[in-house]
Amino acid sequence: MHPVAGPSPSTDTRIGVALALLVGSALSFAVLWAVLWLPVLLTDSQGSLFLYPLVVLLAIAPYGATWVALALAERARGARADGRGSAVPALCAVLLVLAPVLLWFGPVAS
C-alpha cells in the first residue's frame, strides 16, 4: 500500500488522539466493569455473571484502542526532541495491565 502524500501529523496531534483514545477506553472499561460486577456487589448474587462472555467480547474494542493509543503515544514521544510526553504511554501500559485484571477478578481486585 502506498503512503498518502502530505505532511505527517504533528506530535501534539498524535498525543491528543492517543489521549482521547485512552480516555475513551478507560471509560469503556469502567462501564463494562460496572455492568458485570456492580450487580454482584449490590445483590451478593452471581446472577449477572452470565453477561461475562458478552462483556469479554465488548472489551476487545477498548483493549485494541488502548494498544493503538500506546503506539501513537510512543511514536509521538520518539519524535519529540525533548523526550517529554511519557505520561500517556505509561497510562496506556497501566490500563492494558489493569483492565483485564479488574474485569476477571472484579471486586476482589478493587
PDB file of C-alpha atoms in Angstrom:
ATOM      1  CA  MET A   1       0.000   0.000   0.000  1.00  0.00           C
ATOM      2  CA  HIS A   2       1.343   3.444  -0.887  1.00  0.00           C
ATOM      3  CA  PRO A   3       1.561   6.112   1.789  1.00  0.00           C
ATOM      4  CA  VAL A   4      -0.676   9.128   1.409  1.00  0.00           C
ATOM      5  CA  ALA A   5       1.187  12.229   0.287  1.00  0.00           C
ATOM      6  CA  GLY A   6       1.136  15.195   2.595  1.00  0.00           C
ATOM      7  CA  PRO A   7       2.641  16.428   5.812  1.00  0.00           C
ATOM      8  CA  SER A   8       2.991  13.978   8.648  1.00  0.00           C
ATOM      9  CA  PRO A   9       0.832  14.628  11.704  1.00  0.00           C
ATOM     10  CA  SER A  10       2.455  16.666  14.427  1.00  0.00           C
ATOM     11  CA  THR A  11       3.422  15.104  17.715  1.00  0.00           C
ATOM     12  CA  ASP A  12       0.815  17.194  19.518  1.00  0.00           C
ATOM     13  CA  THR A  13      -1.888  15.759  17.263  1.00  0.00           C
ATOM     14  CA  ARG A  14      -0.680  12.226  17.912  1.00  0.00           C
ATOM     15  CA  ILE A  15      -0.601  12.777  21.662  1.00  0.00           C
ATOM     16  CA  GLY A  16      -4.072  14.338  21.542  1.00  0.00           C
ATOM     17  CA  VAL A  17      -5.507  11.409  19.607  1.00  0.00           C
ATOM     18  CA  ALA A  18      -3.743   8.929  21.883  1.00  0.00           C
ATOM     19  CA  LEU A  19      -5.102  10.698  24.959  1.00  0.00           C
ATOM     20  CA  ALA A  20      -8.621  10.717  23.521  1.00  0.00           C
ATOM     21  CA  LEU A  21      -8.383   7.001  22.757  1.00  0.00           C
ATOM     22  CA  LEU A  22      -7.027   6.342  26.238  1.00  0.00           C
ATOM     23  CA  VAL A  23      -9.825   8.249  27.968  1.00  0.00           C
ATOM     24  CA  GLY A  24     -12.460   6.564  25.804  1.00  0.00           C
ATOM     25  CA  SER A  25     -11.002   3.146  26.529  1.00  0.00           C
ATOM     26  CA  ALA A  26     -10.824   3.797  30.258  1.00  0.00           C
ATOM     27  CA  LEU A  27     -14.454   4.931  30.307  1.00  0.00           C
ATOM     28  CA  SER A  28     -15.489   1.890  28.269  1.00  0.00           C
ATOM     29  CA  PHE A  29     -13.702  -0.440  30.656  1.00  0.00           C
ATOM     30  CA  ALA A  30     -15.343   1.312  33.609  1.00  0.00           C
ATOM     31  CA  VAL A  31     -18.795   0.835  32.082  1.00  0.00           C
ATOM     32  CA  LEU A  32     -18.084  -2.819  31.299  1.00  0.00           C
ATOM     33  CA  TRP A  33     -16.809  -3.394  34.839  1.00  0.00           C
ATOM     34  CA  ALA A  34     -19.925  -1.741  36.280  1.00  0.00           C
ATOM     35  CA  VAL A  35     -22.245  -3.809  34.069  1.00  0.00           C
ATOM     36  CA  LEU A  36     -20.543  -7.014  35.098  1.00  0.00           C
ATOM     37  CA  TRP A  37     -19.665  -6.532  38.741  1.00  0.00           C
ATOM     38  CA  LEU A  38     -21.937  -3.837  40.195  1.00  0.00           C
ATOM     39  CA  PRO A  39     -24.966  -6.172  40.386  1.00  0.00           C
ATOM     40  CA  VAL A  40     -22.779  -8.725  42.149  1.00  0.00           C
ATOM     41  CA  LEU A  41     -21.702  -6.129  44.702  1.00  0.00           C
ATOM     42  CA  LEU A  42     -25.224  -4.797  45.257  1.00  0.00           C
ATOM     43  CA  THR A  43     -27.133  -8.080  45.478  1.00  0.00           C
ATOM     44  CA  ASP A  44     -24.453 -10.553  46.600  1.00  0.00           C
ATOM     45  CA  SER A  45     -25.582 -12.913  43.870  1.00  0.00           C
ATOM     46  CA  GLN A  46     -23.658 -14.261  40.938  1.00  0.00           C
ATOM     47  CA  GLY A  47     -26.633 -13.901  38.555  1.00  0.00           C
ATOM     48  CA  SER A  48     -25.136 -11.149  36.403  1.00  0.00           C
ATOM     49  CA  LEU A  49     -22.080 -13.208  35.589  1.00  0.00           C
ATOM     50  CA  PHE A  50     -23.955 -14.757  32.672  1.00  0.00           C
ATOM     51  CA  LEU A  51     -23.040 -11.492  30.918  1.00  0.00           C
ATOM     52  CA  TYR A  52     -19.357 -12.341  31.184  1.00  0.00           C
ATOM     53  CA  PRO A  53     -18.939 -13.690  27.605  1.00  0.00           C
ATOM     54  CA  LEU A  54     -20.642 -10.598  26.202  1.00  0.00           C
ATOM     55  CA  VAL A  55     -18.512  -8.265  28.319  1.00  0.00           C
ATOM     56  CA  VAL A  56     -15.330 -10.023  27.212  1.00  0.00           C
ATOM     57  CA  LEU A  57     -16.338  -9.644  23.566  1.00  0.00           C
ATOM     58  CA  LEU A  58     -17.185  -5.983  24.068  1.00  0.00           C
ATOM     59  CA  ALA A  59     -13.866  -5.422  25.868  1.00  0.00           C
ATOM     60  CA  ILE A  60     -11.932  -6.261  22.692  1.00  0.00           C
ATOM     61  CA  ALA A  61     -12.659  -2.827  21.193  1.00  0.00           C
ATOM     62  CA  PRO A  62     -11.358  -0.680  24.087  1.00  0.00           C
ATOM     63  CA  TYR A  63      -8.416  -3.037  24.562  1.00  0.00           C
ATOM     64  CA  GLY A  64      -7.459  -2.625  20.899  1.00  0.00           C
ATOM     65  CA  ALA A  65      -7.965   1.138  21.133  1.00  0.00           C
ATOM     66  CA  THR A  66      -5.597   1.223  24.101  1.00  0.00           C
ATOM     67  CA  TRP A  67      -2.954  -0.608  22.052  1.00  0.00           C
ATOM     68  CA  VAL A  68      -3.415   1.947  19.254  1.00  0.00           C
ATOM     69  CA  ALA A  69      -3.132   4.788  21.781  1.00  0.00           C
ATOM     70  CA  LEU A  70       0.062   3.257  23.144  1.00  0.00           C
ATOM     71  CA  ALA A  71       1.558   3.005  19.646  1.00  0.00           C
ATOM     72  CA  LEU A  72       0.590   6.588  18.776  1.00  0.00           C
ATOM     73  CA  ALA A  73       1.926   7.942  22.059  1.00  0.00           C
ATOM     74  CA  GLU A  74       5.202   6.068  21.667  1.00  0.00           C
ATOM     75  CA  ARG A  75       5.671   7.354  18.116  1.00  0.00           C
ATOM     76  CA  ALA A  76       4.932  10.903  19.278  1.00  0.00           C
ATOM     77  CA  ARG A  77       7.307  10.547  22.217  1.00  0.00           C
ATOM     78  CA  GLY A  78      10.023   9.233  19.913  1.00  0.00           C
ATOM     79  CA  ALA A  79       9.524  12.130  17.500  1.00  0.00           C
ATOM     80  CA  ARG A  80       9.918  14.769  20.195  1.00  0.00           C
ATOM     81  CA  ALA A  81      13.398  16.095  20.677  1.00  0.00           C
ATOM     82  CA  ASP A  82      12.978  16.737  24.401  1.00  0.00           C
ATOM     83  CA  GLY A  83      11.581  13.287  25.208  1.00  0.00           C
ATOM     84  CA  ARG A  84       8.538  14.670  27.027  1.00  0.00           C
ATOM     85  CA  GLY A  85       5.144  13.079  26.815  1.00  0.00           C
ATOM     86  CA  SER A  86       5.842   9.830  28.613  1.00  0.00           C
ATOM     87  CA  ALA A  87       2.706  10.072  30.769  1.00  0.00           C
ATOM     88  CA  VAL A  88       0.312   8.882  28.056  1.00  0.00           C
ATOM     89  CA  PRO A  89       2.291   5.733  27.165  1.00  0.00           C
ATOM     90  CA  ALA A  90       2.683   4.942  30.858  1.00  0.00           C
ATOM     91  CA  LEU A  91      -1.052   5.328  31.468  1.00  0.00           C
ATOM     92  CA  CYS A  92      -1.763   3.145  28.427  1.00  0.00           C
ATOM     93  CA  ALA A  93       0.509   0.440  29.809  1.00  0.00           C
ATOM     94  CA  VAL A  94      -1.201   0.614  33.200  1.00  0.00           C
ATOM     95  CA  LEU A  95      -4.627   0.331  31.586  1.00  0.00           C
ATOM     96  CA  LEU A  96      -3.502  -2.598  29.428  1.00  0.00           C
ATOM     97  CA  VAL A  97      -2.471  -4.488  32.563  1.00  0.00           C
ATOM     98  CA  LEU A  98      -5.150  -3.319  34.989  1.00  0.00           C
ATOM     99  CA  ALA A  99      -8.301  -3.579  32.845  1.00  0.00           C
ATOM    100  CA  PRO A 100      -8.207  -7.346  32.215  1.00  0.00           C
ATOM    101  CA  VAL A 101      -7.320  -7.993  35.850  1.00  0.00           C
ATOM    102  CA  LEU A 102     -10.261  -5.930  37.102  1.00  0.00           C
ATOM    103  CA  LEU A 103     -12.656  -7.490  34.587  1.00  0.00           C
ATOM    104  CA  TRP A 104     -11.541 -11.005  35.513  1.00  0.00           C
ATOM    105  CA  PHE A 105     -11.341 -10.699  39.295  1.00  0.00           C
ATOM    106  CA  GLY A 106     -13.887  -7.923  39.763  1.00  0.00           C
ATOM    107  CA  PRO A 107     -14.466  -6.648  43.274  1.00  0.00           C
ATOM    108  CA  VAL A 108     -11.733  -8.840  44.747  1.00  0.00           C
ATOM    109  CA  ALA A 109      -9.018  -6.830  42.995  1.00  0.00           C
ATOM    110  CA  SER A 110     -10.637  -3.427  43.537  1.00  0.00           C
TER     111      SER A 110
END
